[in-house]
Coordinates of C-alpha atoms in Angstrom, one line a residue:
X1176 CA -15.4 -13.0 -8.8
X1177 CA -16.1 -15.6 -11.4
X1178 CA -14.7 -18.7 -11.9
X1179 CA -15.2 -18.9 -15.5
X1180 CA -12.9 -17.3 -17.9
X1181 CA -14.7 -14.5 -20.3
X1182 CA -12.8 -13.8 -23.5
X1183 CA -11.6 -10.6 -24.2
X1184 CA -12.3 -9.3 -27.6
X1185 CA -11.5 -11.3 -30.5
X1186 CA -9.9 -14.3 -28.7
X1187 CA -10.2 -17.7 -29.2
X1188 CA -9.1 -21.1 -28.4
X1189 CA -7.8 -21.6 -31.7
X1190 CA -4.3 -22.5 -32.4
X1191 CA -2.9 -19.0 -33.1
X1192 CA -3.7 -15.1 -32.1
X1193 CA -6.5 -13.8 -33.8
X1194 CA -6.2 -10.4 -35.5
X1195 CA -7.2 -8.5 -32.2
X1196 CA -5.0 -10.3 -29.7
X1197 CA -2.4 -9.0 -32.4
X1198 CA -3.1 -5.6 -32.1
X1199 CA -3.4 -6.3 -28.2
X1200 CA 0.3 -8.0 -28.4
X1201 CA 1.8 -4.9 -31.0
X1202 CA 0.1 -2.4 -28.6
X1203 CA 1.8 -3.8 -25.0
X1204 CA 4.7 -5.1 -27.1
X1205 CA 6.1 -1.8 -28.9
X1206 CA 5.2 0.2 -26.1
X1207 CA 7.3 -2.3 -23.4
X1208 CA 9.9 -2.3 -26.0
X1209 CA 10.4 1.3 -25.5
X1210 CA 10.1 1.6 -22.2
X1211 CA 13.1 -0.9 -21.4
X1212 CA 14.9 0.6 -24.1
X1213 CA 15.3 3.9 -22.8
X1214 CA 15.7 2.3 -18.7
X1215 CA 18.7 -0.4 -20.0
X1216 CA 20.6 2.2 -22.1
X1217 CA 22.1 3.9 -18.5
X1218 CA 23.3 0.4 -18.2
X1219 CA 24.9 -0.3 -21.0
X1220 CA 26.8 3.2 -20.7
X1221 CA 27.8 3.5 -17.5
X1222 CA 31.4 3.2 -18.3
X1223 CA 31.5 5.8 -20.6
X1224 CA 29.8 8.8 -18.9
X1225 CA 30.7 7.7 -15.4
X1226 CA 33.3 9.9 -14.9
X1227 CA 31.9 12.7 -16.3
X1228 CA 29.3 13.2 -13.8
X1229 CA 30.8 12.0 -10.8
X1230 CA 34.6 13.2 -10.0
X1231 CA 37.3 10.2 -9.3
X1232 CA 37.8 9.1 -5.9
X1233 CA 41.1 9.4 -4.6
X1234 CA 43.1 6.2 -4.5
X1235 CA 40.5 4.0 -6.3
X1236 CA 39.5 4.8 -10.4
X1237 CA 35.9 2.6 -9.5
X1238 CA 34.2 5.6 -8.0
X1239 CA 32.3 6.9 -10.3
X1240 CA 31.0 3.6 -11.8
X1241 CA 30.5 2.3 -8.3
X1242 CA 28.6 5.7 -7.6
X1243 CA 26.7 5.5 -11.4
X1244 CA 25.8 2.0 -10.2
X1245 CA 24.5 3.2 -7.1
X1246 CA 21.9 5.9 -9.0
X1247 CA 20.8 3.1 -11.0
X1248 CA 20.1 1.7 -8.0
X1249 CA 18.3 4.5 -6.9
X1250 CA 15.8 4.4 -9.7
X1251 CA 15.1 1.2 -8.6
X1252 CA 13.7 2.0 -5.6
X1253 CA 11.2 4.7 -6.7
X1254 CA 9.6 1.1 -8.8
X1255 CA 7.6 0.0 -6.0
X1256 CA 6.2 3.2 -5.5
X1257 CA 5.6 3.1 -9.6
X1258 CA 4.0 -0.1 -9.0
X1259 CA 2.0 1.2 -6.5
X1260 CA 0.3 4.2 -8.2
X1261 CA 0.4 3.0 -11.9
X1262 CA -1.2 -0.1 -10.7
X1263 CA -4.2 1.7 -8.9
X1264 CA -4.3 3.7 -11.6
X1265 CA -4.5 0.3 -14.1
X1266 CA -7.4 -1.2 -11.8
X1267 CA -9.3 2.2 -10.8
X1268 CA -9.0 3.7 -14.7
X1269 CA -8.1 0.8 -17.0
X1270 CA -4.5 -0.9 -18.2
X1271 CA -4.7 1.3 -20.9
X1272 CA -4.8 4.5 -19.3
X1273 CA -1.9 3.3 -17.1
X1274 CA 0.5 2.1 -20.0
X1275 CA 0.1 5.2 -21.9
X1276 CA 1.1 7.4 -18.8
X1277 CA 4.0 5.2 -18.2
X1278 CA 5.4 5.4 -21.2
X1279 CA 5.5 9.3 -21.5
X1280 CA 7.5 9.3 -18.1
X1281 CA 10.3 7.4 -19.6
X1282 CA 10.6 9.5 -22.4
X1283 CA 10.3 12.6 -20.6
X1284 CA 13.3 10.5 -17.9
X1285 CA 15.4 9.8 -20.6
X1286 CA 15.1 13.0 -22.4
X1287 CA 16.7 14.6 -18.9
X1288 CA 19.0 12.0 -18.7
X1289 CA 20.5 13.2 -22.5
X1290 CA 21.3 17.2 -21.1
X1291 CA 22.3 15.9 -18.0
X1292 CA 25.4 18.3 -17.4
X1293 CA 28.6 16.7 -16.7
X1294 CA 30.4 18.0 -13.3
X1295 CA 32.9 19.6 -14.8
X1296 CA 30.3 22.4 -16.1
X1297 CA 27.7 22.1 -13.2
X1298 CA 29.4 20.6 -10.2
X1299 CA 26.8 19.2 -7.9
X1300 CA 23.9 19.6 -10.3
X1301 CA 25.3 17.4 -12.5
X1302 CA 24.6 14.4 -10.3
X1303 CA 21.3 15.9 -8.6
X1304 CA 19.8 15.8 -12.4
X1305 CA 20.7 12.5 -13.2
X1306 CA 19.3 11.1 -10.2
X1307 CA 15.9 12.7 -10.6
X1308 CA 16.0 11.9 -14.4
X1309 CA 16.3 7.9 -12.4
X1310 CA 13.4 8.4 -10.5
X1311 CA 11.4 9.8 -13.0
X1312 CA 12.3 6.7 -14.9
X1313 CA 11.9 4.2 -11.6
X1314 CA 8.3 5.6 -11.4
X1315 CA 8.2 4.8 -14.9
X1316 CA 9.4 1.2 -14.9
X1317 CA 7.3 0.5 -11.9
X1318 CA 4.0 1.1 -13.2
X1319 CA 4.8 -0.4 -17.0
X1320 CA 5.5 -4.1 -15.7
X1321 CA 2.7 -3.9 -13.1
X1322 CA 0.3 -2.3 -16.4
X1323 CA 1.7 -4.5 -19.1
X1324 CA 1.7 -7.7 -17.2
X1325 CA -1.9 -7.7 -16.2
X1326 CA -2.3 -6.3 -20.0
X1327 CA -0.7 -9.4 -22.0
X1328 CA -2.5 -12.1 -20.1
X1329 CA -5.9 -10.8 -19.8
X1330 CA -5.8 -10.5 -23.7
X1331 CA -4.8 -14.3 -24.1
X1332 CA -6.9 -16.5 -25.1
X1333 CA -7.5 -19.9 -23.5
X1334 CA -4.7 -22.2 -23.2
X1335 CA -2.3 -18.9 -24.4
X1336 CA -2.1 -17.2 -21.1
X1337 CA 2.2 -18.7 -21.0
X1338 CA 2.7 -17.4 -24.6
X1339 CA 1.5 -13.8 -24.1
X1340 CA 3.1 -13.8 -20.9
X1341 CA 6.5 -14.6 -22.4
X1342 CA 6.3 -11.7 -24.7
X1343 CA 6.4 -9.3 -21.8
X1344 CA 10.4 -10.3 -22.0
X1345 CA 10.4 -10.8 -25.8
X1346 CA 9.6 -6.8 -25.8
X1347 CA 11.8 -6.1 -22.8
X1348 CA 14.6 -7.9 -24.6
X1349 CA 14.1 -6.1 -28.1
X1350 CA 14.4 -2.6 -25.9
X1351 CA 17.7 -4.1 -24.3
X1352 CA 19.2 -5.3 -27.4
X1353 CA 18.1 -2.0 -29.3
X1354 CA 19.8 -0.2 -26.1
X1355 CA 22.8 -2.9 -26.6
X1356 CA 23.0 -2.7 -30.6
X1357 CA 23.2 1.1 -30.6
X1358 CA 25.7 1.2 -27.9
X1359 CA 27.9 -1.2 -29.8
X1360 CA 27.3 0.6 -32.9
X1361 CA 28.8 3.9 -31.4
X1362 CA 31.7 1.5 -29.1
X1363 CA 33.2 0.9 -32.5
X1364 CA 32.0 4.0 -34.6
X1365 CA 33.6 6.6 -32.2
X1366 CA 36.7 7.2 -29.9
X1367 CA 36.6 6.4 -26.3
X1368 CA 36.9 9.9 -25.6
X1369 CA 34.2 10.8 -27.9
X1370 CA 31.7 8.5 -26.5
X1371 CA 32.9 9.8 -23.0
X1372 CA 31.9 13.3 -24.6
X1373 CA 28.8 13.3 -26.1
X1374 CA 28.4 9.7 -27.7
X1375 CA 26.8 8.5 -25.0
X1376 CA 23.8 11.4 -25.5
X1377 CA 22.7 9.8 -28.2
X1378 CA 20.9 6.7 -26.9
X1379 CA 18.9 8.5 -24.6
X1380 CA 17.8 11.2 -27.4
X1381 CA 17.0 8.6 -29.2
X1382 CA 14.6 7.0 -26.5
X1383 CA 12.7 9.9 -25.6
X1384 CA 11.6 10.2 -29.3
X1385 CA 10.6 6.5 -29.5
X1386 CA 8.3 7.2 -26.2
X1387 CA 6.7 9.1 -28.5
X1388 CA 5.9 6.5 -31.3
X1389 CA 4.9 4.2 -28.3
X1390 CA 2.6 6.5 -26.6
X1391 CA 0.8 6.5 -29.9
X1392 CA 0.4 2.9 -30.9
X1393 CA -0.9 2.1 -27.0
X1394 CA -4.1 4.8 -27.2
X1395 CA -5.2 2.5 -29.9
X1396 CA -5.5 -0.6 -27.4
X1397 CA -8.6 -2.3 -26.4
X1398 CA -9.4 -1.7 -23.0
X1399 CA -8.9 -6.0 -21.2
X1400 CA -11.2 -5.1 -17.9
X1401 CA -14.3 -6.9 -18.2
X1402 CA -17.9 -4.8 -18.1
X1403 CA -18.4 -5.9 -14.5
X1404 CA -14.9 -4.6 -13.1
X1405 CA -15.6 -1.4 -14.8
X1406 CA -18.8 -1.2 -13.1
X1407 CA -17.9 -2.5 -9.6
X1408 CA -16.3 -0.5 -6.5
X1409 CA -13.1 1.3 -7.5
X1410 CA -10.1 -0.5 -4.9
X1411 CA -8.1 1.5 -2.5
X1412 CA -4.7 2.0 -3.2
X1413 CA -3.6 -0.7 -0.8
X1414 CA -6.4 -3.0 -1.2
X1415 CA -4.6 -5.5 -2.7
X1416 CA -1.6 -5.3 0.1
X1417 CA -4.7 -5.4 3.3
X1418 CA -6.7 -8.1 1.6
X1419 CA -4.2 -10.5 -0.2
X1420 CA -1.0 -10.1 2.1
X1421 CA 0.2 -14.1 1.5
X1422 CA -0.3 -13.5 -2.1
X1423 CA 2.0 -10.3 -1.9
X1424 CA 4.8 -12.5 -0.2
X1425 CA 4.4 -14.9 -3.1
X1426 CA 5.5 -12.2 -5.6
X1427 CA 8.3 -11.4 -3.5
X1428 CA 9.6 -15.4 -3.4
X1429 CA 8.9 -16.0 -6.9
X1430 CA 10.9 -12.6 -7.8
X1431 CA 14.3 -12.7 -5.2
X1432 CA 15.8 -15.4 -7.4
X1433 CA 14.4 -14.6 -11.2
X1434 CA 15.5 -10.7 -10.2
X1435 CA 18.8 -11.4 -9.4
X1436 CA 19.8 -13.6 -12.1
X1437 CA 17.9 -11.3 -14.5
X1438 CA 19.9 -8.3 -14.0
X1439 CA 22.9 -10.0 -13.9
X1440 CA 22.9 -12.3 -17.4
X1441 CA 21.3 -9.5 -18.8
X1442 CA 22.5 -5.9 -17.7
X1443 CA 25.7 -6.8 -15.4
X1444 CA 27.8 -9.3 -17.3
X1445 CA 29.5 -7.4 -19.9
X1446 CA 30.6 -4.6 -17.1
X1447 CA 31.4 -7.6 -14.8
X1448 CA 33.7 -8.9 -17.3
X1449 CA 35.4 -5.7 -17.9
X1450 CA 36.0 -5.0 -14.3
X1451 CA 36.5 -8.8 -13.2
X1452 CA 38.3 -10.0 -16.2
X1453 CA 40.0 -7.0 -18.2
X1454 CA 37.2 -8.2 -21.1
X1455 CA 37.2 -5.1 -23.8
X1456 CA 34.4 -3.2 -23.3
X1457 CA 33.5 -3.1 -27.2
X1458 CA 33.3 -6.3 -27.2
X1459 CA 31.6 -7.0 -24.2
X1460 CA 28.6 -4.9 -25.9
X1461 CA 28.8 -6.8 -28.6
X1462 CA 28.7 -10.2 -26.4
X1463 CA 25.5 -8.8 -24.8
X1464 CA 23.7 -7.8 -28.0
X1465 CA 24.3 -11.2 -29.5
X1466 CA 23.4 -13.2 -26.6
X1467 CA 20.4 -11.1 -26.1
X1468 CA 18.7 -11.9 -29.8
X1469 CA 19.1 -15.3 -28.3
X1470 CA 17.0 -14.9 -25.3
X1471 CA 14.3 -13.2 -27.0
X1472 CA 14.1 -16.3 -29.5
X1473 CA 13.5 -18.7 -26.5
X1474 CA 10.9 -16.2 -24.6
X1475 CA 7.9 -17.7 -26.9
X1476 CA 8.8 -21.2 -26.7
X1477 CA 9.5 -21.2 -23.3
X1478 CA 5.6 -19.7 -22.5
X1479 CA 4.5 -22.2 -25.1
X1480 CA 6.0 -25.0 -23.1
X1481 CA 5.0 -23.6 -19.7
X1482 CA 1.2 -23.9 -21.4
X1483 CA 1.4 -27.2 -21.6
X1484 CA 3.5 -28.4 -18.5
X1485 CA 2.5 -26.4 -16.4
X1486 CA 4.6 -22.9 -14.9
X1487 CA 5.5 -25.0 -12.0
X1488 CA 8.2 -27.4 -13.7
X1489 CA 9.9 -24.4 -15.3
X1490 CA 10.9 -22.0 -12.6
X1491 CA 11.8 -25.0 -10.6
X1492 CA 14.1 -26.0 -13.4
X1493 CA 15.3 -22.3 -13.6
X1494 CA 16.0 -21.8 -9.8
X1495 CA 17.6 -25.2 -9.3
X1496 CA 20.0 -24.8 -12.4
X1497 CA 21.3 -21.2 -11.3
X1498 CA 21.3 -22.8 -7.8
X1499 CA 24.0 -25.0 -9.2
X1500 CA 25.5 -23.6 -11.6
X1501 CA 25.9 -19.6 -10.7
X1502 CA 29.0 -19.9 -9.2
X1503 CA 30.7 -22.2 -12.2
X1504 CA 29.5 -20.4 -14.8
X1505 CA 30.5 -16.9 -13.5
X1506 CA 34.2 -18.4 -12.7
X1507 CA 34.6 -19.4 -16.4
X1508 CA 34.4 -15.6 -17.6
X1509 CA 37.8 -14.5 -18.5
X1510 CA 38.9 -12.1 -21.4
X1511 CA 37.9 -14.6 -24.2
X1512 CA 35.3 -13.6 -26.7
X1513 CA 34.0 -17.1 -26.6
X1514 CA 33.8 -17.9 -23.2
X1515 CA 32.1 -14.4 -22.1
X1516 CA 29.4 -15.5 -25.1
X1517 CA 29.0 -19.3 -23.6
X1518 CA 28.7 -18.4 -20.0
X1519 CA 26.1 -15.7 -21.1
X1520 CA 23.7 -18.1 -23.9
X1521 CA 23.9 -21.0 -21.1
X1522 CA 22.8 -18.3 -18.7
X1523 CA 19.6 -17.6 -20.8
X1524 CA 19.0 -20.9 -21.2
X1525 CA 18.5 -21.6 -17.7
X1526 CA 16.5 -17.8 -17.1
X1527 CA 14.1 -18.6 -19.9
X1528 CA 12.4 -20.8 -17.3
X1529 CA 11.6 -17.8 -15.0
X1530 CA 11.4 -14.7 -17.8
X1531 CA 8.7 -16.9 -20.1
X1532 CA 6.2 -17.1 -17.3
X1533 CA 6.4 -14.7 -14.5
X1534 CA 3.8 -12.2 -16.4
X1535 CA 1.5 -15.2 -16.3
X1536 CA 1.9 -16.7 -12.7
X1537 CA 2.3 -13.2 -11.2
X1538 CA -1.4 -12.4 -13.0
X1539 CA -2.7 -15.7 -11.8
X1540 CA -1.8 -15.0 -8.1
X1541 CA -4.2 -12.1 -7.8
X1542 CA -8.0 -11.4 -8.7
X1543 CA -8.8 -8.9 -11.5
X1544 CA -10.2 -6.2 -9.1
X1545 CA -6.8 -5.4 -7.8
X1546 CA -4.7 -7.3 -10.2
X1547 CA -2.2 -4.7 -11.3
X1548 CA -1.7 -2.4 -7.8
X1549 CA -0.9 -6.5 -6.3
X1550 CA 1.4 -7.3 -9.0
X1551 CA 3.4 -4.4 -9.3
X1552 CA 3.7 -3.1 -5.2
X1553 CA 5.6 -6.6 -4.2
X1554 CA 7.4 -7.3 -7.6
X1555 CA 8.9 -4.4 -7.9
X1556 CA 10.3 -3.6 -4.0
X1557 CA 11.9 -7.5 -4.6
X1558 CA 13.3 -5.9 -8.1
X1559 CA 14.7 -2.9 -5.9
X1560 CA 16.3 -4.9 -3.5
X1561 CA 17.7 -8.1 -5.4
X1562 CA 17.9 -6.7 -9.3
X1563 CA 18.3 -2.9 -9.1
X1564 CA 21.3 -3.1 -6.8
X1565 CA 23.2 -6.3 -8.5
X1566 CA 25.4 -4.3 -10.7
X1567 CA 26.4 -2.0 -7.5
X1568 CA 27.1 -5.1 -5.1
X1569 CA 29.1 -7.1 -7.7
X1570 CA 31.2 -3.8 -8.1
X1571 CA 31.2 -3.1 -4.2
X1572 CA 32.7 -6.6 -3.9
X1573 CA 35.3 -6.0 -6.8
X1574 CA 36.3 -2.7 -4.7
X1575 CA 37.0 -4.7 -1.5
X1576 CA 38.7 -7.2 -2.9
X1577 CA 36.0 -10.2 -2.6
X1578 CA 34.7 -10.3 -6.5
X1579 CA 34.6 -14.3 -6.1
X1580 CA 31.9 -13.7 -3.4
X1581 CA 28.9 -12.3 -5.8
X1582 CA 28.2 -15.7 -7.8
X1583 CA 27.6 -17.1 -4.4
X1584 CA 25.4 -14.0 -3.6
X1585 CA 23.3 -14.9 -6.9
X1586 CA 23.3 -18.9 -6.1
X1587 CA 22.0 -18.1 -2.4
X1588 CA 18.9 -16.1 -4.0
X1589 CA 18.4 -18.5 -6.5
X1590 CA 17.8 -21.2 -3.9
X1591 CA 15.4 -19.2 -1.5
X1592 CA 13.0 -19.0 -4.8
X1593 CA 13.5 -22.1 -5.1
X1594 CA 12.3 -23.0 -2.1
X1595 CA 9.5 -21.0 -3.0
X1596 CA 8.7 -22.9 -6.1
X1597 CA 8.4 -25.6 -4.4
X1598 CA 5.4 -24.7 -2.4
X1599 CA 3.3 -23.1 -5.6
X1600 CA 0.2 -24.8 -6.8
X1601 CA 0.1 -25.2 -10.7
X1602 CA -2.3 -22.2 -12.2
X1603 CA -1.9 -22.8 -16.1
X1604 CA -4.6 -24.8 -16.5
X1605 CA -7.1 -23.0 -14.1
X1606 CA -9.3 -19.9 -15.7
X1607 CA -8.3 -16.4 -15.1
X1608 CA -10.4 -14.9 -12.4
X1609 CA -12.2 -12.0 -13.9

């Protein structure tokens, strides 16, 4: 490996992205967009088709959220596995062969998500379906962040590497609040029952037909591995795990903390006041979508920021704030439009300084050779454990009766990362190994 830092085509260390890195940032951008877009929708309408593929529990009407929650979950898990093969796949064949196979699974996912039977029709299969239509999209998700991430920053120029890397949430976060608007949009367009019906169809029809438009923009992407990796020894599958094991654990701290809050300012909130604080579910959409366009505003200046101060300062800053400040902010949710909105801004606030740089410190862990199978194997198991199943355990501990214990759950994870943060060395200002 070198130590110097070889531009990729058309970059510069001017003040702004050239015309290439453009195309490079619209290619991974669009594409991400989509891909997020059609995995946050099940989110966002959970509430609505819950009961229609699981049947009620007897005694408790949570059952088949808490059972929804738990196939979201499920898709989750099939990430590191994504991670895994996507990422070989991104260093044995190129990021851009990966990205464009990803992005095909998630339509094809969320296509199967959209004639999912409900159990009244199909009994059993109704459920069976729905979980492999989460898998499908697990695999997915897996192998997009692990592809994208090592994507974005090796197509940064110097002293950009923070910038690009925040727009691999700028791109999630348009797909969310796309997912978010639309949902809204058909909250206050149709009947509850309607959207229990077939309203909540919709979304995902609409996703699998956008994988379409993204699968096409990303097969006009420059190719970000340099001649030499092309050229050199194809890694194992595992290479990165066998060879780079404390760098693998690194991934895992830096992600416990930023995973959990993630999930939860983002995805969970607006079911977490319904369930927590009787907040209107129309409106708690329409909290999300607002607070949302917020987040992806602060994406670029965060990275922008982490350029010149360093990643360091920032995730400290973003660990020790939701260290603090979890369990507070969570307890001031209650039915009010305003306060649901304040708790979930102030949130972003503090997230920005994980979301804006974890594409870039994540890339800056591992050598090029084995870059994306190292990213994507250990970030997304700690997404599978901490993120994917947030939503499930702040509904688990609703059901028993303990819903004041999940802020502390979120504050705990917060402060192992931070703990973490606090033994990094500062990477923004080194080159990117090659």
């Amino acid at each position: 490996m070198t130590n110097t830092e070889p531009r990729p085509a058309g970059s510069s260390a001017g003040p702004g992205p050239t015309a290439s890195q453009g195309r490079q940032l619209s290619a991974a951008s669009v594409g991400n967009a989509v891909e997020w877009y059609d995995w946050y929708a099940y989110s966002f309408l959970a509430v609505y088709f819950a009961d229609q593929i699981f049947p009620e529990g007897a005694g408790s009407s949570l059952v088949p959220l808490l059972s929804t929650f738990a196939v979201f979950a499920v898709g989750f898990f099939m990430r590191p596995v994504g991670g895994l093969l996507m990422g070989a796949v991104a260093d044995r064949h190129g990021r851009r062969a990966a990205l464009t196979v990803t992005i095909l699974l998630m339509g094809g996912g969320s296509l199967l998500v959209a004639v999912t039977p409900t159990y009244a029709t199909a009994g059993i299969l109704a459920p069976v379906v729905l979980v492999v239509a989460r898998l499908v999209q697990g695999l997915s998700v897996g192998g997009e962040f692990a592809a994208s991430t090592t994507f974005l920053v090796e197509s940064a120029g110097e002293g950009r590497r923070g910038l690009f890397s925040s727009f691999q949430y700028v791109s999630t976060t348009v797909g969310q609040l796309i997912a978010s608007g639309l949902a809204a949009l058909l909250a206050a367009s149709l009947t509850t029952g309607q959207m229990s019906s077939w309203g909540w169809r919709i979304p995902f029809l609409v996703g699998a037909l956008l994988s379409l438009a993204g699968f096409w923009i990303r097969r006009g992407a420059q190719e970000t591995r340099s001649r030499e990796q092309q050229e050199a020894a194809r890694p194992g599958i595992f290479d990165a795990l066998r060879r780079h094991p404390r760098q693998s654990l690194l991934i895992c701290g830096i992600t416990t903390g930023g995973t959990i809050a993630y999930y939860t300012w983002t995805a969970y909130l607006p079911t977490y006041a319904t369930v927590n604080a009787g907040f209107d579910k129309g409106q708690a959409l329409t909290v999300g979508t607002i607070s949302l366009a917020f987040f992806a505003l602060l994406q670029p200046l965060g990275g922008m920021l982490s350029d010149r101060i360093g990643r360091k300062p920032m995730l400290i800053g973003f660990a020790l704030g939701f260290a603090l400040l979890a369990v507070p902010m969570l307890q001031l949710v209650t039915d009010a439009f305003w306060s649901l909105l304040l708790v979930q801004c102030a949130g972003m606030v503090l997230l920005t300084g994980y979301t804006s740089v974890a594409a870039a410190i994540n890339a800056e862990i591992f050598p090029a050779r084995v870059r994306a199978a190292g990213i994507g194997f250990p970030y997304s198991l700690t997404v599978a454990l901490f993120g994917g199943t947030a939503p499930y355990v702040g509904t688990w501990f609703k059901q028993a009766g303990h819903p004041d214990l999940f802020p502390w759950y979120v504050a705990a994870l917060c402060l192992v990362s931070f703990c973490v943060y606090l033994t990094l060395p500062e990477t923004a200002k080194k080159p990117l190994e090659r």
